[in-house]
Amino acid sequence: MNDRVFSSAKPAAANGGAATANGSFPATKGQLYGGAARSAYNPQPMKSSRRHRRGCCCRCCLWTTVALLVVLLLAAVAAAVFYVLYRPHRPAFAVTSLRVSYINISSSSTLSSKFDLAVSARNPNSKLVFVYSPISVSVLSADGGGVDLGDATIPSFVHGKKNTTLLKASIASNGRQVDSGDASALKSGLKSKSGLALKIRLDTKVRVKIGGLKTPRVGIRVTCGGIRATAPAAGKAAAAVSTASVKCKVDTRIRIWNWTL
């Protein structure tokens, strides 16, 4: 009886038998049709360009800040040198005299008034000349809403070094309509023993002349307070107002677009 011997090894295929014996695999479909020749698309990262743009912005901001600081430093140095050389001071104003001819308020709240004002302007600087534009002068009530009692204009003038100039104005108001509440307040003030509280306001523009140089015009406002006035009786002479306690304050007014500083 013949014994049959069965082997577990399978015969190698004719095609690719050597490749199977060496442990390699047959080519894929993609490799057979040229897939190996095409390289895969790998997008490049954008980090380098973003970093470049960010660095440019940072450098621009840095140089802008440095330039601004340099300009401010130069302006501060120039202002310090100007102050040391010229010692500039604001002009000073004082009410020399004020006379009230009449202040009449009718039953229909119509205002009529007349004042004679004298104001002294002093330039304390020895190297600076002030050039004034026309000055707008107003007399207002100091209490309540500040009722305008009269207006006038003083012509322009040149204020020399170490000079004191006397400015005079005749201020009047004829038939001006005022609010009924303001009219009542004015009548009460005129009847009081202390008199009606008034303030004087001067508005103008001035430029400074230094040798042959002139600065741009700057607005100034002069406000004089502490005035108590009484109106004389009908047919009487104008009443003089005491100006001993009157104080005047000078403020610069710089206009930027619609704002006044």
mmCIF file of C-alpha atoms in Angstrom:
data_model
loop_
_atom_site.group_PDB
_atom_site.id
_atom_site.type_symbol
_atom_site.label_atom_id
_atom_site.label_comp_id
_atom_site.label_asym_id
_atom_site.label_seq_id
_atom_site.Cartn_x
_atom_site.Cartn_y
_atom_site.Cartn_z
ATOM 1 C CA MET A 1 0.000 0.000 0.000
ATOM 2 C CA ASN A 2 1.502 3.212 -1.080
ATOM 3 C CA ASP A 3 1.648 6.129 1.369
ATOM 4 C CA ARG A 4 0.849 9.583 0.029
ATOM 5 C CA VAL A 5 2.744 12.540 1.322
ATOM 6 C CA PHE A 6 0.957 15.935 1.231
ATOM 7 C CA SER A 7 3.113 19.075 1.323
ATOM 8 C CA SER A 8 1.727 22.318 2.837
ATOM 9 C CA ALA A 9 3.835 24.514 0.482
ATOM 10 C CA LYS A 10 1.905 25.961 -2.454
ATOM 11 C CA PRO A 11 3.521 26.235 -5.819
ATOM 12 C CA ALA A 12 4.637 29.794 -6.720
ATOM 13 C CA ALA A 13 2.872 31.553 -9.490
ATOM 14 C CA ALA A 14 4.628 31.792 -12.774
ATOM 15 C CA ASN A 15 4.411 35.559 -13.013
ATOM 16 C CA GLY A 16 6.029 37.418 -10.160
ATOM 17 C CA GLY A 17 7.074 34.279 -8.354
ATOM 18 C CA ALA A 18 10.538 35.656 -7.671
ATOM 19 C CA ALA A 19 9.068 38.901 -6.260
ATOM 20 C CA THR A 20 6.852 36.858 -3.922
ATOM 21 C CA ALA A 21 9.753 34.805 -2.797
ATOM 22 C CA ASN A 22 11.771 37.967 -2.041
ATOM 23 C CA GLY A 23 8.919 39.388 0.135
ATOM 24 C CA SER A 24 7.905 42.297 -2.133
ATOM 25 C CA PHE A 25 4.424 43.152 -3.379
ATOM 26 C CA PRO A 26 3.133 43.642 -6.869
ATOM 27 C CA ALA A 27 2.818 47.200 -8.234
ATOM 28 C CA THR A 28 -0.332 49.136 -7.387
ATOM 29 C CA LYS A 29 -2.753 50.415 -9.950
ATOM 30 C CA GLY A 30 -1.655 53.967 -9.394
ATOM 31 C CA GLN A 31 1.967 53.082 -10.006
ATOM 32 C CA LEU A 32 1.127 51.138 -13.153
ATOM 33 C CA TYR A 33 -0.717 54.192 -14.663
ATOM 34 C CA GLY A 34 1.883 56.839 -13.905
ATOM 35 C CA GLY A 35 0.741 57.810 -10.379
ATOM 36 C CA ALA A 36 4.321 57.645 -9.136
ATOM 37 C CA ALA A 37 5.357 60.301 -11.680
ATOM 38 C CA ARG A 38 2.887 62.877 -10.194
ATOM 39 C CA SER A 39 4.012 64.474 -6.957
ATOM 40 C CA ALA A 40 1.358 65.197 -4.329
ATOM 41 C CA TYR A 41 0.261 68.910 -3.907
ATOM 42 C CA ASN A 42 1.561 70.289 -0.668
ATOM 43 C CA PRO A 43 0.537 73.981 -0.095
ATOM 44 C CA GLN A 44 3.277 76.149 1.398
ATOM 45 C CA PRO A 45 2.470 77.744 4.749
ATOM 46 C CA MET A 46 1.827 81.539 4.842
ATOM 47 C CA LYS A 47 3.536 82.094 8.164
ATOM 48 C CA SER A 48 6.605 83.766 6.707
ATOM 49 C CA SER A 49 4.631 86.426 4.734
ATOM 50 C CA ARG A 50 2.380 87.169 7.704
ATOM 51 C CA ARG A 51 5.370 87.591 9.956
ATOM 52 C CA HIS A 52 6.921 89.951 7.400
ATOM 53 C CA ARG A 53 3.812 92.158 7.233
ATOM 54 C CA ARG A 54 3.513 92.191 11.021
ATOM 55 C CA GLY A 55 7.139 93.202 11.343
ATOM 56 C CA CYS A 56 6.666 96.088 8.881
ATOM 57 C CA CYS A 57 3.660 97.417 10.819
ATOM 58 C CA CYS A 58 5.572 97.267 14.094
ATOM 59 C CA ARG A 59 8.504 99.141 12.586
ATOM 60 C CA CYS A 60 6.203 101.827 11.128
ATOM 61 C CA CYS A 61 4.494 102.357 14.493
ATOM 62 C CA LEU A 62 7.842 102.523 16.261
ATOM 63 C CA TRP A 63 9.312 105.127 13.897
ATOM 64 C CA THR A 64 6.107 107.192 13.963
ATOM 65 C CA THR A 65 6.208 107.264 17.768
ATOM 66 C CA VAL A 66 9.878 108.212 17.760
ATOM 67 C CA ALA A 67 9.259 111.028 15.242
ATOM 68 C CA LEU A 68 6.368 112.375 17.330
ATOM 69 C CA LEU A 69 8.469 112.344 20.490
ATOM 70 C CA VAL A 70 11.274 114.169 18.693
ATOM 71 C CA VAL A 71 8.862 116.864 17.447
ATOM 72 C CA LEU A 72 7.430 117.327 20.953
ATOM 73 C CA LEU A 73 10.921 117.526 22.424
ATOM 74 C CA LEU A 74 11.996 120.158 19.883
ATOM 75 C CA ALA A 75 8.812 122.180 20.540
ATOM 76 C CA ALA A 76 9.446 122.044 24.297
ATOM 77 C CA VAL A 77 13.054 123.186 23.809
ATOM 78 C CA ALA A 78 11.949 126.043 21.530
ATOM 79 C CA ALA A 79 9.300 127.148 24.065
ATOM 80 C CA ALA A 80 11.855 127.062 26.883
ATOM 81 C CA VAL A 81 14.342 129.146 24.858
ATOM 82 C CA PHE A 82 11.592 131.648 23.930
ATOM 83 C CA TYR A 83 10.555 132.008 27.578
ATOM 84 C CA VAL A 84 14.146 132.530 28.767
ATOM 85 C CA LEU A 85 14.851 135.151 26.095
ATOM 86 C CA TYR A 86 11.592 137.150 26.180
ATOM 87 C CA ARG A 87 9.867 136.376 29.515
ATOM 88 C CA PRO A 88 6.349 136.811 28.014
ATOM 89 C CA HIS A 89 3.415 137.958 30.186
ATOM 90 C CA ARG A 90 -0.259 138.328 29.417
ATOM 91 C CA PRO A 91 -1.704 141.819 29.043
ATOM 92 C CA ALA A 92 -3.494 143.167 32.103
ATOM 93 C CA PHE A 93 -6.859 144.955 32.130
ATOM 94 C CA ALA A 94 -8.632 147.029 34.787
ATOM 95 C CA VAL A 95 -11.915 148.941 34.880
ATOM 96 C CA THR A 96 -11.022 152.593 35.483
ATOM 97 C CA SER A 97 -14.535 154.007 35.545
ATOM 98 C CA LEU A 98 -18.129 153.037 34.839
ATOM 99 C CA ARG A 99 -21.060 155.423 34.751
ATOM 100 C CA VAL A 100 -24.726 154.440 34.391
ATOM 101 C CA SER A 101 -26.932 156.974 32.598
ATOM 102 C CA TYR A 102 -30.110 154.870 32.773
ATOM 103 C CA ILE A 103 -31.453 151.312 32.892
ATOM 104 C CA ASN A 104 -35.145 151.213 32.008
ATOM 105 C CA ILE A 105 -37.349 148.127 31.800
ATOM 106 C CA SER A 106 -40.883 148.656 30.525
ATOM 107 C CA SER A 107 -43.966 146.684 31.456
ATOM 108 C CA SER A 108 -43.640 144.806 28.164
ATOM 109 C CA SER A 109 -40.111 143.609 29.155
ATOM 110 C CA THR A 110 -38.335 146.024 26.810
ATOM 111 C CA LEU A 111 -34.844 147.090 27.914
ATOM 112 C CA SER A 112 -33.133 150.428 27.316
ATOM 113 C CA SER A 113 -29.778 151.299 28.870
ATOM 114 C CA LYS A 114 -26.681 153.463 28.533
ATOM 115 C CA PHE A 115 -23.230 153.088 30.128
ATOM 116 C CA ASP A 116 -19.927 154.952 29.790
ATOM 117 C CA LEU A 117 -16.951 152.675 30.332
ATOM 118 C CA ALA A 118 -13.206 153.256 30.614
ATOM 119 C CA VAL A 119 -10.796 150.296 30.748
ATOM 120 C CA SER A 120 -7.019 150.494 31.053
ATOM 121 C CA ALA A 121 -4.938 147.921 29.137
ATOM 122 C CA ARG A 122 -1.339 147.400 30.269
ATOM 123 C CA ASN A 123 1.445 145.628 28.375
ATOM 124 C CA PRO A 124 4.013 144.486 30.964
ATOM 125 C CA ASN A 125 6.473 143.112 28.388
ATOM 126 C CA SER A 126 9.673 144.926 27.455
ATOM 127 C CA LYS A 127 10.289 142.995 24.209
ATOM 128 C CA LEU A 128 6.793 142.101 22.945
ATOM 129 C CA VAL A 129 4.207 144.240 21.153
ATOM 130 C CA PHE A 130 0.497 143.282 21.104
ATOM 131 C CA VAL A 131 -1.567 143.995 17.977
ATOM 132 C CA TYR A 132 -5.294 143.979 18.808
ATOM 133 C CA SER A 133 -8.213 143.423 16.457
ATOM 134 C CA PRO A 134 -11.454 145.385 17.116
ATOM 135 C CA ILE A 135 -12.700 144.657 20.645
ATOM 136 C CA SER A 136 -16.325 143.685 21.282
ATOM 137 C CA VAL A 137 -17.543 145.068 24.641
ATOM 138 C CA SER A 138 -20.653 143.858 26.473
ATOM 139 C CA VAL A 139 -22.276 144.718 29.800
ATOM 140 C CA LEU A 140 -24.182 141.785 31.281
ATOM 141 C CA SER A 141 -26.110 141.035 34.440
ATOM 142 C CA ALA A 142 -24.025 138.834 36.727
ATOM 143 C CA ASP A 143 -26.993 137.024 38.267
ATOM 144 C CA GLY A 144 -29.392 134.674 36.537
ATOM 145 C CA GLY A 145 -28.930 134.010 32.857
ATOM 146 C CA GLY A 146 -26.520 136.867 32.188
ATOM 147 C CA VAL A 147 -28.807 139.280 30.355
ATOM 148 C CA ASP A 148 -27.021 141.403 27.750
ATOM 149 C CA LEU A 149 -27.641 145.031 28.752
ATOM 150 C CA GLY A 150 -25.682 146.696 25.953
ATOM 151 C CA ASP A 151 -22.875 146.324 23.426
ATOM 152 C CA ALA A 152 -20.185 148.453 21.807
ATOM 153 C CA THR A 153 -16.971 148.111 19.783
ATOM 154 C CA ILE A 154 -13.521 149.545 20.472
ATOM 155 C CA PRO A 155 -11.333 150.042 17.366
ATOM 156 C CA SER A 156 -8.178 148.012 16.812
ATOM 157 C CA PHE A 157 -4.878 149.346 18.122
ATOM 158 C CA VAL A 158 -1.203 148.493 18.605
ATOM 159 C CA HIS A 159 -0.106 148.061 22.208
ATOM 160 C CA GLY A 160 3.539 149.073 22.592
ATOM 161 C CA LYS A 161 6.158 147.740 24.998
ATOM 162 C CA LYS A 162 5.713 148.690 28.651
ATOM 163 C CA ASN A 163 2.692 150.758 27.668
ATOM 164 C CA THR A 164 -0.663 151.487 29.321
ATOM 165 C CA THR A 165 -3.560 152.483 27.038
ATOM 166 C CA LEU A 166 -6.941 153.814 28.153
ATOM 167 C CA LEU A 167 -9.883 152.354 26.217
ATOM 168 C CA LYS A 168 -13.238 154.150 26.274
ATOM 169 C CA ALA A 169 -16.647 152.980 25.061
ATOM 170 C CA SER A 170 -20.199 154.266 25.169
ATOM 171 C CA ILE A 171 -22.459 151.213 25.559
ATOM 172 C CA ALA A 172 -26.184 151.450 24.801
ATOM 173 C CA SER A 173 -29.231 149.283 24.214
ATOM 174 C CA ASN A 174 -32.518 150.616 22.848
ATOM 175 C CA GLY A 175 -35.765 148.629 22.792
ATOM 176 C CA ARG A 176 -34.196 145.206 23.377
ATOM 177 C CA GLN A 177 -36.741 142.538 24.234
ATOM 178 C CA VAL A 178 -35.881 140.359 27.239
ATOM 179 C CA ASP A 179 -37.528 137.395 28.890
ATOM 180 C CA SER A 180 -40.186 138.226 31.471
ATOM 181 C CA GLY A 181 -38.329 136.309 34.171
ATOM 182 C CA ASP A 182 -35.086 138.148 33.385
ATOM 183 C CA ALA A 183 -36.956 141.457 33.423
ATOM 184 C CA SER A 184 -38.279 140.712 36.916
ATOM 185 C CA ALA A 185 -34.777 139.805 38.124
ATOM 186 C CA LEU A 186 -33.350 143.035 36.714
ATOM 187 C CA LYS A 187 -36.036 145.139 38.399
ATOM 188 C CA SER A 188 -35.400 143.420 41.738
ATOM 189 C CA GLY A 189 -31.650 144.006 41.421
ATOM 190 C CA LEU A 190 -32.102 147.693 40.652
ATOM 191 C CA LYS A 191 -34.371 148.126 43.693
ATOM 192 C CA SER A 192 -31.996 146.388 46.089
ATOM 193 C CA LYS A 193 -29.704 148.450 48.347
ATOM 194 C CA SER A 194 -26.529 146.771 47.061
ATOM 195 C CA GLY A 195 -27.497 147.438 43.463
ATOM 196 C CA LEU A 196 -27.627 145.301 40.321
ATOM 197 C CA ALA A 197 -24.731 142.864 39.920
ATOM 198 C CA LEU A 198 -22.975 143.427 36.584
ATOM 199 C CA LYS A 199 -19.995 142.052 34.685
ATOM 200 C CA ILE A 200 -18.106 143.435 31.700
ATOM 201 C CA ARG A 201 -16.855 141.226 28.898
ATOM 202 C CA LEU A 202 -14.328 142.077 26.187
ATOM 203 C CA ASP A 203 -13.719 139.713 23.256
ATOM 204 C CA THR A 204 -10.981 140.218 20.689
ATOM 205 C CA LYS A 205 -8.081 138.616 18.849
ATOM 206 C CA VAL A 206 -4.466 139.548 19.381
ATOM 207 C CA ARG A 207 -1.171 138.725 17.735
ATOM 208 C CA VAL A 208 2.281 139.157 19.251
ATOM 209 C CA LYS A 209 4.959 141.078 17.374
ATOM 210 C CA ILE A 210 8.601 140.194 18.097
ATOM 211 C CA GLY A 211 10.894 142.351 16.026
ATOM 212 C CA GLY A 212 9.902 141.671 12.418
ATOM 213 C CA LEU A 213 7.985 138.480 13.283
ATOM 214 C CA LYS A 214 4.261 138.218 14.012
ATOM 215 C CA THR A 215 2.460 135.254 15.528
ATOM 216 C CA PRO A 216 -0.966 134.068 14.314
ATOM 217 C CA ARG A 217 -3.975 135.755 15.927
ATOM 218 C CA VAL A 218 -5.220 134.184 19.157
ATOM 219 C CA GLY A 219 -8.620 134.901 20.683
ATOM 220 C CA ILE A 220 -8.749 136.328 24.205
ATOM 221 C CA ARG A 221 -11.656 137.096 26.530
ATOM 222 C CA VAL A 222 -11.446 139.605 29.375
ATOM 223 C CA THR A 223 -14.100 139.221 32.101
ATOM 224 C CA CYS A 224 -14.429 141.859 34.817
ATOM 225 C CA GLY A 225 -16.653 141.048 37.798
ATOM 226 C CA GLY A 226 -17.542 142.400 41.215
ATOM 227 C CA ILE A 227 -19.559 145.368 39.925
ATOM 228 C CA ARG A 228 -22.663 146.686 41.707
ATOM 229 C CA ALA A 229 -24.608 149.410 39.875
ATOM 230 C CA THR A 230 -27.655 151.507 40.647
ATOM 231 C CA ALA A 231 -29.583 153.493 38.060
ATOM 232 C CA PRO A 232 -30.122 157.219 38.696
ATOM 233 C CA ALA A 233 -33.584 158.630 39.048
ATOM 234 C CA ALA A 234 -35.246 160.059 35.970
ATOM 235 C CA GLY A 235 -33.758 163.393 34.990
ATOM 236 C CA LYS A 236 -30.702 162.965 37.228
ATOM 237 C CA ALA A 237 -27.049 162.859 36.146
ATOM 238 C CA ALA A 238 -25.304 159.586 35.423
ATOM 239 C CA ALA A 239 -24.417 157.546 38.505
ATOM 240 C CA ALA A 240 -20.764 156.578 39.026
ATOM 241 C CA VAL A 241 -20.054 152.972 39.965
ATOM 242 C CA SER A 242 -17.345 152.047 42.440
ATOM 243 C CA THR A 243 -14.593 150.048 40.718
ATOM 244 C CA ALA A 244 -12.348 149.445 43.745
ATOM 245 C CA SER A 245 -13.290 145.772 44.060
ATOM 246 C CA VAL A 246 -13.537 145.034 40.336
ATOM 247 C CA LYS A 247 -11.232 142.209 39.165
ATOM 248 C CA CYS A 248 -10.494 141.363 35.529
ATOM 249 C CA LYS A 249 -9.409 137.958 34.258
ATOM 250 C CA VAL A 250 -7.792 137.277 30.866
ATOM 251 C CA ASP A 251 -8.402 133.917 29.162
ATOM 252 C CA THR A 252 -7.108 132.702 25.820
ATOM 253 C CA ARG A 253 -9.701 131.208 23.485
ATOM 254 C CA ILE A 254 -8.412 128.749 20.874
ATOM 255 C CA ARG A 255 -10.979 127.559 18.342
ATOM 256 C CA ILE A 256 -10.667 124.054 16.887
ATOM 257 C CA TRP A 257 -13.447 123.323 14.389
ATOM 258 C CA ASN A 258 -16.635 123.808 16.433
ATOM 259 C CA TRP A 259 -14.970 123.790 19.838
ATOM 260 C CA THR A 260 -13.571 126.823 21.663
ATOM 261 C CA LEU A 261 -10.937 126.074 24.274
#
